[in-house]
mmCIF file of C-alpha atoms and ligand atoms in Angstrom:
data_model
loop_
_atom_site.group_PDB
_atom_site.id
_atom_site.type_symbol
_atom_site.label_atom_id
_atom_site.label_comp_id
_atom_site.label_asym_id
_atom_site.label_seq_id
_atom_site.Cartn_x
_atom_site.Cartn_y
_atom_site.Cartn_z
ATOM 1 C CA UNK Y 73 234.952 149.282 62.640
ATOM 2 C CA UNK Y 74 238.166 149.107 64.294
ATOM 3 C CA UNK Y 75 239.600 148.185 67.594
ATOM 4 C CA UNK Y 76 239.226 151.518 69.028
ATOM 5 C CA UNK Y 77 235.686 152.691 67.610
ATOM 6 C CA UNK Y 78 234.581 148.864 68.358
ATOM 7 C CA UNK Y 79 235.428 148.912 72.329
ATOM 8 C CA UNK Y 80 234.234 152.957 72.586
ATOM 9 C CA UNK Y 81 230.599 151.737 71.058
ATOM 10 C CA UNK Y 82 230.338 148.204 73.145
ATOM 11 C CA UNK Y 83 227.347 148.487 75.552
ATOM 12 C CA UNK Y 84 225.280 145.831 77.623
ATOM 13 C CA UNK Y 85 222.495 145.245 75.084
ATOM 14 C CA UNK Y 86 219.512 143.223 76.824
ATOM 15 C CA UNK Y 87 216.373 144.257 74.029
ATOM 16 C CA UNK Y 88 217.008 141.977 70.884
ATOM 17 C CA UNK Y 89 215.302 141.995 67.573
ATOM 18 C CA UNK Y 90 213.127 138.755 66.536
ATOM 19 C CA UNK Y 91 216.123 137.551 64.208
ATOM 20 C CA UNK Y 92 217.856 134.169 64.726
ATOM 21 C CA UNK Y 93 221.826 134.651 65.311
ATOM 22 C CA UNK Y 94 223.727 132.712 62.365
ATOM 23 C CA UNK Y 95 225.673 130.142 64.200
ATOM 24 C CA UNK Y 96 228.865 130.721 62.506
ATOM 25 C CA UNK Y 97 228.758 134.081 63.752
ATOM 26 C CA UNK Y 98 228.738 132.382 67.720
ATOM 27 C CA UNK Y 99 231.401 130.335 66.792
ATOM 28 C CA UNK Y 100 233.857 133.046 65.394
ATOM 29 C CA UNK Y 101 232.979 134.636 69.172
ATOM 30 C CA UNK Y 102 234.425 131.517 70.504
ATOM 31 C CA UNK Y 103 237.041 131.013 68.745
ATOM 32 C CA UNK Y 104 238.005 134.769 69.917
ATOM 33 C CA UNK Y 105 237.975 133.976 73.286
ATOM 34 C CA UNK Y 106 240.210 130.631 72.482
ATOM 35 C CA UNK Y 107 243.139 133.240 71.403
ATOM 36 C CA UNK Y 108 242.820 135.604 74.669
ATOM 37 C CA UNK Y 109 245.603 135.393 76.913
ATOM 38 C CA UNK Y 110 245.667 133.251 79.643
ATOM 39 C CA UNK Y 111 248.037 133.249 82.440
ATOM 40 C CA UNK Y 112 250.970 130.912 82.150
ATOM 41 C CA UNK Y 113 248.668 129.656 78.716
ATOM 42 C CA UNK Y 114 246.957 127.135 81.038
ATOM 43 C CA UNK Y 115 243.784 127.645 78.947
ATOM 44 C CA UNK Y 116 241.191 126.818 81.453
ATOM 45 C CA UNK Y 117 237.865 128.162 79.692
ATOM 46 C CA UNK Y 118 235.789 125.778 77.857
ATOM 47 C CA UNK Y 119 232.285 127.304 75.621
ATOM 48 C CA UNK Y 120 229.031 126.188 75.528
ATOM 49 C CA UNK Y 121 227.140 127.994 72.542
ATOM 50 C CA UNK Y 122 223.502 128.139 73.319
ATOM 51 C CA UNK Y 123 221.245 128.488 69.940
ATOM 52 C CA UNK Y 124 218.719 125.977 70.134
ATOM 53 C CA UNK Y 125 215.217 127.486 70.290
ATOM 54 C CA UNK Y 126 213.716 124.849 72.580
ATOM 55 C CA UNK Y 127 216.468 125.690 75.660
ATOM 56 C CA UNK Y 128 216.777 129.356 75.231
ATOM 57 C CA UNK Y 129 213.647 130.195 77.357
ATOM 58 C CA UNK Y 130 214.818 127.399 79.972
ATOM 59 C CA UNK Y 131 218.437 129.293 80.101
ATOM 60 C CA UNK Y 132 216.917 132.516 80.321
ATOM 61 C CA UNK Y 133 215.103 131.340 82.922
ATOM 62 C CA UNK Y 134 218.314 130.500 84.964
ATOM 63 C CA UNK Y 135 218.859 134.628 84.739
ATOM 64 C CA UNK Y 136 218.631 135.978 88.045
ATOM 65 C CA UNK Y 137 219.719 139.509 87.493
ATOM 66 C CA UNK Y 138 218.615 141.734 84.528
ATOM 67 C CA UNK Y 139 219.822 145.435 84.779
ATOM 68 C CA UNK Y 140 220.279 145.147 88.614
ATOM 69 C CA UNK Y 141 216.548 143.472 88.935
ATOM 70 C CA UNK Y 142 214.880 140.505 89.725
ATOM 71 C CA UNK Y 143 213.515 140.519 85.894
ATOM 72 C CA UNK Y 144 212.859 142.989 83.496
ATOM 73 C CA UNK Y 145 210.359 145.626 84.154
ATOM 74 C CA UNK Y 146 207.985 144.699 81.302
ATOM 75 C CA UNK Y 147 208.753 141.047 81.861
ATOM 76 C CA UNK Y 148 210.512 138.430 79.210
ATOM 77 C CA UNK Y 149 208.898 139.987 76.198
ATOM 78 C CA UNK Y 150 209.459 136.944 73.574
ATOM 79 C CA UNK Y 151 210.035 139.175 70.868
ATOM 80 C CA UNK Y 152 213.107 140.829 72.561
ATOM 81 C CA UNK Y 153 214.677 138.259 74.341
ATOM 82 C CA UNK Y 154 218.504 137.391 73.941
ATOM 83 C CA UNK Y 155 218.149 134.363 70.188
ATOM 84 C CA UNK Y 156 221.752 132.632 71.807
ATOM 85 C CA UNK Y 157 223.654 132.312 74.608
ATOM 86 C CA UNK Y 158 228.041 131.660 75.436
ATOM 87 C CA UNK Y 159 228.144 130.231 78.519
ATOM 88 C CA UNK Y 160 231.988 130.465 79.435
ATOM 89 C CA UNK Y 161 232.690 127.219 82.437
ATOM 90 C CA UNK Y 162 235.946 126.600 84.321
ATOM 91 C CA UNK Y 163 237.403 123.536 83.638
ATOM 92 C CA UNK Y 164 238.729 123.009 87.233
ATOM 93 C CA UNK Y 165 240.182 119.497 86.804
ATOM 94 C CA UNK Y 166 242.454 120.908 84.309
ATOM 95 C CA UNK Y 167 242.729 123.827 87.036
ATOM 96 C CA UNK Y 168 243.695 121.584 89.641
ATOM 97 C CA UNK Y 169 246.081 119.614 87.505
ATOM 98 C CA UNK Y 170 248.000 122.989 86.093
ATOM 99 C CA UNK Y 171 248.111 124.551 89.187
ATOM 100 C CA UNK Y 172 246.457 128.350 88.418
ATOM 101 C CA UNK Y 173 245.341 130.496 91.241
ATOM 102 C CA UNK Y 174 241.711 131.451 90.756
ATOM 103 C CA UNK Y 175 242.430 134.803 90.673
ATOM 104 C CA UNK Y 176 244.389 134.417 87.559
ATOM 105 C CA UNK Y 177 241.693 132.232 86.194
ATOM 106 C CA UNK Y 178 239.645 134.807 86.683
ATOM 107 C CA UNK Y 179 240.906 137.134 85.081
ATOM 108 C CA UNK Y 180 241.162 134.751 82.186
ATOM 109 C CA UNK Y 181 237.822 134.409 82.572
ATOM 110 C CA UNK Y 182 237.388 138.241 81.626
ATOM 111 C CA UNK Y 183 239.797 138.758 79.217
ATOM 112 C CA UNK Y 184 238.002 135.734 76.979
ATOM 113 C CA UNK Y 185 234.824 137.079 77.565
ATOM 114 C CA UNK Y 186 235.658 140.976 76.613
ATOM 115 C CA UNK Y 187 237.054 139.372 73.306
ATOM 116 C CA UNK Y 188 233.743 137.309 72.302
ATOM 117 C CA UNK Y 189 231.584 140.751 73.312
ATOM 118 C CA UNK Y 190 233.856 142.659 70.946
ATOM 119 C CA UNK Y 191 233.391 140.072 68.173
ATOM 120 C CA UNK Y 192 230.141 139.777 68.498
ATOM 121 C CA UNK Y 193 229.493 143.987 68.093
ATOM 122 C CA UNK Y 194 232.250 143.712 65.080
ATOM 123 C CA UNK Y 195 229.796 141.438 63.567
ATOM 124 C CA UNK Y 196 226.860 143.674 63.889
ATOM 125 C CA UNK Y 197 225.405 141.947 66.882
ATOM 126 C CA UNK Y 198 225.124 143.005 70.670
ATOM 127 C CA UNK Y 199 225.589 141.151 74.062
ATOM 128 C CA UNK Y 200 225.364 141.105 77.816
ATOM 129 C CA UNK Y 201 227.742 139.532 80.404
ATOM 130 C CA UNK Y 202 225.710 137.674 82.627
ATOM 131 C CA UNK Y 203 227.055 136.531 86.005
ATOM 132 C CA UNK Y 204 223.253 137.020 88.150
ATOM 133 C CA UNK Y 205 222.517 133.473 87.216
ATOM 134 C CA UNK Y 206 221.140 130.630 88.889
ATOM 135 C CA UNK Y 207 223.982 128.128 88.418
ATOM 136 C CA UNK Y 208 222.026 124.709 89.303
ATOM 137 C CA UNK Y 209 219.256 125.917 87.290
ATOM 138 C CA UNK Y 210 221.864 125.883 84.321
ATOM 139 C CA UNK Y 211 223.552 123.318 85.322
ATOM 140 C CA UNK Y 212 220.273 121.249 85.109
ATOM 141 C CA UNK Y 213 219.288 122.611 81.921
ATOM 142 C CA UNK Y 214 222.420 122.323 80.553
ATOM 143 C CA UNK Y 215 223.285 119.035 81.741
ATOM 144 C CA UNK Y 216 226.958 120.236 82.810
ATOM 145 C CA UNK Y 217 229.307 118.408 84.684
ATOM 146 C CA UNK Y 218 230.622 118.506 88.352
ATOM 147 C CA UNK Y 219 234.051 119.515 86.604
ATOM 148 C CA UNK Y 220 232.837 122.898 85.241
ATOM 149 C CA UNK Y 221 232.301 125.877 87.227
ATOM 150 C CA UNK Y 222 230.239 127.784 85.533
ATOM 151 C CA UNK Y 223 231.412 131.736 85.298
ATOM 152 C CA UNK Y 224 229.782 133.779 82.870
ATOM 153 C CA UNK Y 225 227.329 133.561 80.395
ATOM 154 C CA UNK Y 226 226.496 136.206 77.542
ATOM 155 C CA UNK Y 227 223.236 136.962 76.235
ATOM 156 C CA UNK Y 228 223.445 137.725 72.650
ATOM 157 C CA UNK Y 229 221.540 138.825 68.844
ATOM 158 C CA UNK Y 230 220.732 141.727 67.198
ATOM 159 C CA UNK Y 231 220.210 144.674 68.688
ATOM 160 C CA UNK Y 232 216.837 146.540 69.183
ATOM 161 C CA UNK Y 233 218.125 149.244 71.722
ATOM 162 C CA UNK Y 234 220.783 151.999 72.226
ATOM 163 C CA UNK Y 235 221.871 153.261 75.172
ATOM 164 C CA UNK Y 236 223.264 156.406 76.312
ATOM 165 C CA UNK Y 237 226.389 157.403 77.541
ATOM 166 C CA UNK Y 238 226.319 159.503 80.589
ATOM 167 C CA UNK Y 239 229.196 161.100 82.533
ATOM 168 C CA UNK Y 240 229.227 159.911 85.787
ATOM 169 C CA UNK Y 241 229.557 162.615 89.046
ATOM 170 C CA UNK Y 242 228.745 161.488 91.974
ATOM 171 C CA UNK Y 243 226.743 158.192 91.260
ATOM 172 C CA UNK Y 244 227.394 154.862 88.636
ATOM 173 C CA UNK Y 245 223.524 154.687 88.995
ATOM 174 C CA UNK Y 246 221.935 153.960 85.636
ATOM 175 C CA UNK Y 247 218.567 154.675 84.753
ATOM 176 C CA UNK Y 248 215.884 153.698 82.001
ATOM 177 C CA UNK Y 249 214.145 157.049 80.714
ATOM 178 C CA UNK Y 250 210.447 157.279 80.153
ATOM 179 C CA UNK Y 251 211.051 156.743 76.214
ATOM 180 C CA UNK Y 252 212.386 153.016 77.564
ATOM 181 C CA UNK Y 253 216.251 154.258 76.724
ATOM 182 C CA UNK Y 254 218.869 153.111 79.069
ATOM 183 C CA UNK Y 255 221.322 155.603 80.376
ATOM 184 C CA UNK Y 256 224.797 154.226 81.812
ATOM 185 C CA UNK Y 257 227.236 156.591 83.483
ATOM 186 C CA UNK Y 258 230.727 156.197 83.226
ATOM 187 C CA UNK Y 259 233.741 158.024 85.512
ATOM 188 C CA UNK Y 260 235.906 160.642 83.717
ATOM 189 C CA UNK Y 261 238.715 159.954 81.645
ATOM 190 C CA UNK Y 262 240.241 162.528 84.426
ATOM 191 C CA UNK Y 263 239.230 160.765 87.188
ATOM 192 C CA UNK Y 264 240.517 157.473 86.757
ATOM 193 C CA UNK Y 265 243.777 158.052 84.842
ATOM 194 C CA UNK Y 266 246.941 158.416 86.812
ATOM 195 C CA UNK Y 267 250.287 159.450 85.350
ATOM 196 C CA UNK Y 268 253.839 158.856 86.754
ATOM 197 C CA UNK Y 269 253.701 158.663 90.957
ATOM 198 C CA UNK Y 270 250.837 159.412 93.082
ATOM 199 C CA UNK Y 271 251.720 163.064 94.615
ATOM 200 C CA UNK Y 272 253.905 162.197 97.917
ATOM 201 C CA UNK Y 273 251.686 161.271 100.694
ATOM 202 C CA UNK Y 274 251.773 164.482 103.404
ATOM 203 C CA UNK Y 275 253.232 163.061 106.931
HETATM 204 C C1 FMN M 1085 231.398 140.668 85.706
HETATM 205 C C2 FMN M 1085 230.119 141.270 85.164
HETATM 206 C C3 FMN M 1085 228.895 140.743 85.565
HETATM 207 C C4 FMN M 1085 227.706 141.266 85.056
HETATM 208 N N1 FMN M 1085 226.503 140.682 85.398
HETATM 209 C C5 FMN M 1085 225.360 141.199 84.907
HETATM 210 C C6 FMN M 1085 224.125 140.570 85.227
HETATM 211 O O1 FMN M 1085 224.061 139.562 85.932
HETATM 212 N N2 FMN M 1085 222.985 141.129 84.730
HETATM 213 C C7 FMN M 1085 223.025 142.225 83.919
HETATM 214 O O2 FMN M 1085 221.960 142.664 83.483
HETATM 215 N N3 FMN M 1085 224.183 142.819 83.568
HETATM 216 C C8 FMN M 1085 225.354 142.336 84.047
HETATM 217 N N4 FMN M 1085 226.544 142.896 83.692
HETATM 218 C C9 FMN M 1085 226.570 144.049 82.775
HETATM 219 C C10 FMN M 1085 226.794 145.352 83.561
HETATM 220 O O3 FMN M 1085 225.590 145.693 84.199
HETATM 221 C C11 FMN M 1085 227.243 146.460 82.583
HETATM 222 O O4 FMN M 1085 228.497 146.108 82.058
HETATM 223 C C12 FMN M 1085 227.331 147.827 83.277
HETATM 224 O O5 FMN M 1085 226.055 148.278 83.639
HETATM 225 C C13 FMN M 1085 227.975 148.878 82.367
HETATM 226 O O6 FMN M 1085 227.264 148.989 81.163
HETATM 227 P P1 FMN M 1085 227.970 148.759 79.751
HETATM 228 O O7 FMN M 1085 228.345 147.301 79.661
HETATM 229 O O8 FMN M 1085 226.922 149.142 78.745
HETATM 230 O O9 FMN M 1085 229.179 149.634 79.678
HETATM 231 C C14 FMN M 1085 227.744 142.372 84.166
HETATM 232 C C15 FMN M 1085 228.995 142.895 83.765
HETATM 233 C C16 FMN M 1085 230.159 142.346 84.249
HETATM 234 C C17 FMN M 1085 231.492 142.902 83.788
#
């Protein structure tokens, strides 16, 4: 696949097959995200790769917001559930000390993550970004230090869904069909590209 092709066919996957993600696969995600770009290369974002079968329900339990709801409609069918979680933290000691606004940081914070999702769907897997989660929950689970701010987590394996493309008119609202298929709308190209000036503001 290439850059293009990979970034057109990236969507929020959150049905997984039964298959166990091979770790090295996680890791070249990570390493991905080590290479974004950061602002002034300060490098704030440190990983914690999730694969171990005894924490994954404990983690997904820390998930507060699935699709825009409380949980999944048919609940967390094992079979289907993300096999390995990224949990991307701040390191704000190392924030504090190289003096990065938190805007900056986050965006930092997105490009990194953008480049492990991409990785992960060149590799033939799909993931989620995650930020509906209950951070002490993870925290707890995850025994993670005071220092890290916890910002995003993706929910990753392989794939067992496909959703559809919609164009967006009035509403972003997305919808699951009867069949179970999730429908996302996004604006038109038209309506969110601008070219040269804005037209002169009448008055
Ligand atoms: C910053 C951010 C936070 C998100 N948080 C959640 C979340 O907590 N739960 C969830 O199910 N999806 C979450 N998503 C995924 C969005 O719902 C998804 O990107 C959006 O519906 C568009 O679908 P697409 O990713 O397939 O293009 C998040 C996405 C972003 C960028």
């Amino acid at each position: 696949m290439d850059i293009y092709e990979t970034v057109i066919k990236r969507r929020s996957i959150r049905e997984f097959k039964d298959i166990p993600v091979p770790y090295d696969t996680l890791e070249r995600c990570v390493n991905a995200a080590r290479l974004a770009p950061t602002a002034g290369n300060r490098q704030l974002c440190e990983y914690i790769i999730v694969d171990d079968e005894q924490l994954l329900p404990q983690v997904l339990n820390a998930v507060d917001s699935w699709f825009g709801m409380p949980r999944p409609r048919e609940g967390w069918s094992p079979g289907r559930r993300p096999k390995a979680y990224i949990v991307t933290l701040i390191n704000t000691e190392l924030e504090a000390a190289r003096g990065i606004s938190r805007t900056d940081t986050n965006y930092d914070v997105g490009m990194a993550v953008e480049n492990m999702a991409l990785i992960d769907l060149e590799q033939g897997l799909g993931s989620c970004v995650l930020t509906g989660i209950a951070q002490d929950k993870l925290r707890q689970v995850l025994n993670i230090p005071d220092k890290y701010e916890i910002a995003i987590m993706l929910a990753l394996g392989f794939s067992d869904e496909s959703p559809v493309l919609e164009i967006a008119t009035n509403s972003v609202e997305r919808w699951v069909d009867s069949k179970g298929v999730r429908h996302i709308p996004k604006r038109k190209l038209e309506d969110i590209m601008h070219r040269n000036k804005f037209p002169q503001r009448q008055g």
